[in-house]
PDB file of C-alpha atoms in Angstrom:
ATOM      1  CA  MET A  30      88.062 142.145  82.947  1.00 47.00           C
ATOM      2  CA  SER A  31      89.907 144.497  85.274  1.00 50.00           C
ATOM      3  CA  GLY A  32      90.772 147.929  83.865  1.00 57.00           C
ATOM      4  CA  VAL A  33      94.215 147.706  85.481  1.00 63.00           C
ATOM      5  CA  GLU A  34      97.050 147.177  82.999  1.00 91.00           C
ATOM      6  CA  ALA A  35      99.824 146.565  85.543  1.00 94.00           C
ATOM      7  CA  GLY A  36      99.932 145.791  89.216  1.00 94.00           C
ATOM      8  CA  PRO A  37     102.266 147.514  91.659  1.00 96.00           C
ATOM      9  CA  TRP A  38     105.875 146.511  92.085  1.00 97.00           C
ATOM     10  CA  THR A  39     105.934 144.043  94.978  1.00 98.00           C
ATOM     11  CA  ARG A  40     109.012 143.001  96.962  1.00 98.00           C
ATOM     12  CA  LEU A  41     108.723 139.322  97.821  1.00 98.00           C
ATOM     13  CA  ASP A  42     110.935 139.334 100.887  1.00 98.00           C
ATOM     14  CA  ALA A  43     111.725 136.620 103.431  1.00 98.00           C
ATOM     15  CA  GLU A  44     108.865 137.740 105.671  1.00 98.00           C
ATOM     16  CA  ALA A  45     106.323 137.411 102.840  1.00 98.00           C
ATOM     17  CA  VAL A  46     107.713 134.014 101.863  1.00 98.00           C
ATOM     18  CA  ALA A  47     107.592 132.767 105.475  1.00 98.00           C
ATOM     19  CA  ALA A  48     103.990 133.961 105.850  1.00 98.00           C
ATOM     20  CA  TYR A  49     103.048 132.227 102.589  1.00 98.00           C
ATOM     21  CA  ALA A  50     104.792 129.036 103.733  1.00 98.00           C
ATOM     22  CA  GLU A  51     102.756 129.125 106.939  1.00 98.00           C
ATOM     23  CA  LEU A  52      99.524 129.713 105.029  1.00 98.00           C
ATOM     24  CA  THR A  53     100.145 126.907 102.533  1.00 98.00           C
ATOM     25  CA  GLN A  54     102.092 124.592 104.854  1.00 98.00           C
ATOM     26  CA  ASP A  55     104.823 124.431 102.171  1.00 98.00           C
ATOM     27  CA  PHE A  56     108.011 124.531 104.207  1.00 98.00           C
ATOM     28  CA  ASN A  57     110.371 123.342 101.472  1.00 98.00           C
ATOM     29  CA  PRO A  58     113.824 124.598 102.501  1.00 98.00           C
ATOM     30  CA  ILE A  59     114.519 125.942  98.987  1.00 98.00           C
ATOM     31  CA  HIS A  60     112.172 128.778  99.985  1.00 98.00           C
ATOM     32  CA  LEU A  61     113.114 129.286 103.630  1.00 98.00           C
ATOM     33  CA  ASP A  62     116.643 128.117 104.408  1.00 98.00           C
ATOM     34  CA  PRO A  63     119.484 130.174 102.888  1.00 98.00           C
ATOM     35  CA  ASP A  64     122.091 127.561 103.903  1.00 98.00           C
ATOM     36  CA  PHE A  65     120.153 124.780 102.188  1.00 98.00           C
ATOM     37  CA  ALA A  66     119.423 126.898  99.115  1.00 98.00           C
ATOM     38  CA  ALA A  67     123.099 127.867  98.802  1.00 98.00           C
ATOM     39  CA  LYS A  68     123.908 124.206  98.114  1.00 98.00           C
ATOM     40  CA  THR A  69     121.414 123.965  95.230  1.00 98.00           C
ATOM     41  CA  PRO A  70     122.034 124.964  91.598  1.00 97.00           C
ATOM     42  CA  LEU A  71     120.000 128.139  92.241  1.00 97.00           C
ATOM     43  CA  GLY A  72     122.352 129.215  95.019  1.00 98.00           C
ATOM     44  CA  ARG A  73     119.807 131.114  97.106  1.00 98.00           C
ATOM     45  CA  PRO A  74     116.180 130.867  98.282  1.00 98.00           C
ATOM     46  CA  ILE A  75     113.398 131.196  95.741  1.00 98.00           C
ATOM     47  CA  VAL A  76     109.829 132.420  96.142  1.00 98.00           C
ATOM     48  CA  HIS A  77     107.025 129.853  95.942  1.00 98.00           C
ATOM     49  CA  GLY A  78     105.768 129.785  92.349  1.00 97.00           C
ATOM     50  CA  THR A  79     102.183 130.037  93.517  1.00 97.00           C
ATOM     51  CA  LEU A  80     102.994 133.173  95.528  1.00 98.00           C
ATOM     52  CA  THR A  81     104.306 134.749  92.328  1.00 98.00           C
ATOM     53  CA  LEU A  82     101.192 133.515  90.510  1.00 97.00           C
ATOM     54  CA  SER A  83      98.959 135.246  93.065  1.00 96.00           C
ATOM     55  CA  LEU A  84     100.036 138.617  91.626  1.00 96.00           C
ATOM     56  CA  VAL A  85      98.277 137.754  88.343  1.00 95.00           C
ATOM     57  CA  TRP A  86      94.699 137.399  89.621  1.00 93.00           C
ATOM     58  CA  PRO A  87      93.830 141.105  90.009  1.00 92.00           C
ATOM     59  CA  LEU A  88      94.430 141.483  86.240  1.00 93.00           C
ATOM     60  CA  VAL A  89      92.284 138.530  85.190  1.00 92.00           C
ATOM     61  CA  ALA A  90      88.532 138.360  84.687  1.00 86.00           C
ATOM     62  CA  PRO A  91      86.694 135.915  86.979  1.00 88.00           C
ATOM     63  CA  GLY A  92      86.474 132.503  85.334  1.00 88.00           C
ATOM     64  CA  ALA A  93      89.185 133.205  82.752  1.00 90.00           C
ATOM     65  CA  ALA A  94      91.315 130.240  81.754  1.00 93.00           C
ATOM     66  CA  LEU A  95      95.089 130.601  81.729  1.00 93.00           C
ATOM     67  CA  GLU A  96      97.937 128.420  80.534  1.00 96.00           C
ATOM     68  CA  LEU A  97     100.925 128.933  82.825  1.00 96.00           C
ATOM     69  CA  CYS A  98     104.663 128.815  82.257  1.00 97.00           C
ATOM     70  CA  PHE A  99     107.050 129.493  85.130  1.00 98.00           C
ATOM     71  CA  VAL A 100     109.923 130.921  83.073  1.00 98.00           C
ATOM     72  CA  LYS A 101     112.505 131.896  85.700  1.00 98.00           C
ATOM     73  CA  PRO A 102     112.762 131.621  89.467  1.00 98.00           C
ATOM     74  CA  VAL A 103     111.995 134.661  91.587  1.00 98.00           C
ATOM     75  CA  PHE A 104     114.602 135.007  94.292  1.00 98.00           C
ATOM     76  CA  VAL A 105     113.594 136.021  97.790  1.00 98.00           C
ATOM     77  CA  GLY A 106     113.936 139.798  98.050  1.00 98.00           C
ATOM     78  CA  GLU A 107     113.250 140.524  94.366  1.00 98.00           C
ATOM     79  CA  GLU A 108     110.641 143.012  93.214  1.00 98.00           C
ATOM     80  CA  VAL A 109     108.169 141.828  90.593  1.00 98.00           C
ATOM     81  CA  ARG A 110     104.914 143.019  89.070  1.00 98.00           C
ATOM     82  CA  ALA A 111     102.168 141.532  86.953  1.00 97.00           C
ATOM     83  CA  ARG A 112     101.098 143.271  83.780  1.00 97.00           C
ATOM     84  CA  ARG A 113      98.504 142.558  81.163  1.00 95.00           C
ATOM     85  CA  ILE A 114      99.779 141.878  77.658  1.00 93.00           C
ATOM     86  CA  GLU A 115      97.891 141.080  74.460  1.00 90.00           C
ATOM     87  CA  THR A 116      98.192 137.316  74.902  1.00 91.00           C
ATOM     88  CA  GLY A 117      97.487 137.208  78.646  1.00 94.00           C
ATOM     89  CA  VAL A 118      99.354 138.325  81.751  1.00 96.00           C
ATOM     90  CA  GLU A 119     103.001 138.110  82.666  1.00 97.00           C
ATOM     91  CA  VAL A 120     105.034 138.730  85.785  1.00 98.00           C
ATOM     92  CA  GLU A 121     108.317 140.541  85.287  1.00 97.00           C
ATOM     93  CA  ASN A 122     111.232 141.428  87.525  1.00 98.00           C
ATOM     94  CA  ARG A 123     112.940 144.825  87.756  1.00 97.00           C
ATOM     95  CA  ALA A 124     115.417 143.725  85.068  1.00 97.00           C
ATOM     96  CA  GLY A 125     112.455 143.451  82.681  1.00 96.00           C
ATOM     97  CA  GLU A 126     112.734 139.658  82.502  1.00 97.00           C
ATOM     98  CA  THR A 127     109.556 137.606  82.321  1.00 97.00           C
ATOM     99  CA  VAL A 128     109.444 135.205  85.263  1.00 98.00           C
ATOM    100  CA  LEU A 129     105.909 133.878  84.701  1.00 98.00           C
ATOM    101  CA  ALA A 130     103.836 133.860  81.522  1.00 97.00           C
ATOM    102  CA  ALA A 131     100.091 133.269  81.697  1.00 96.00           C
ATOM    103  CA  THR A 132      98.414 133.093  78.311  1.00 95.00           C
ATOM    104  CA  TRP A 133      94.676 133.083  77.729  1.00 92.00           C
ATOM    105  CA  GLY A 134      93.432 129.521  77.427  1.00 85.00           C
ATOM    106  CA  GLU A 135      90.173 127.837  76.536  1.00 75.00           C
ATOM    107  CA  ALA A 136      87.597 127.988  79.321  1.00 64.00           C
TER     108      ALA A 136
END
C-alpha cells in the first residue's frame, strides 16, 4: 500500500473536465454546459464521478477491492483531495465534506 496518507488538493476546473470528457467520450451536458446545468436541480455543472474517483488510486494498493459511494456532487471549479482513512479512502472538498467514500471490500 502507498505510504501517502493524503493526496494534494486538486482543482477540478472546466478545462480538466473538458479534457476528461474528450478522453472518455462522455459529453453529457451536465458536465460541460453551464446553461443546461443551470436548469437541473444541481444548478451548475458537476465533475464526472469517475474523474473524482481517479484521485483515489494513488492511495490504494494494486489489486485492492473497494466499495464505492458517491456521496455528494463535485461542482466544476471545486478543490478536492483524497485521503486514506481507517476504513478505506475518501475524497473531501475544502469544506471538509465527504464527496466520495471508498471502503475496503473483499477481493
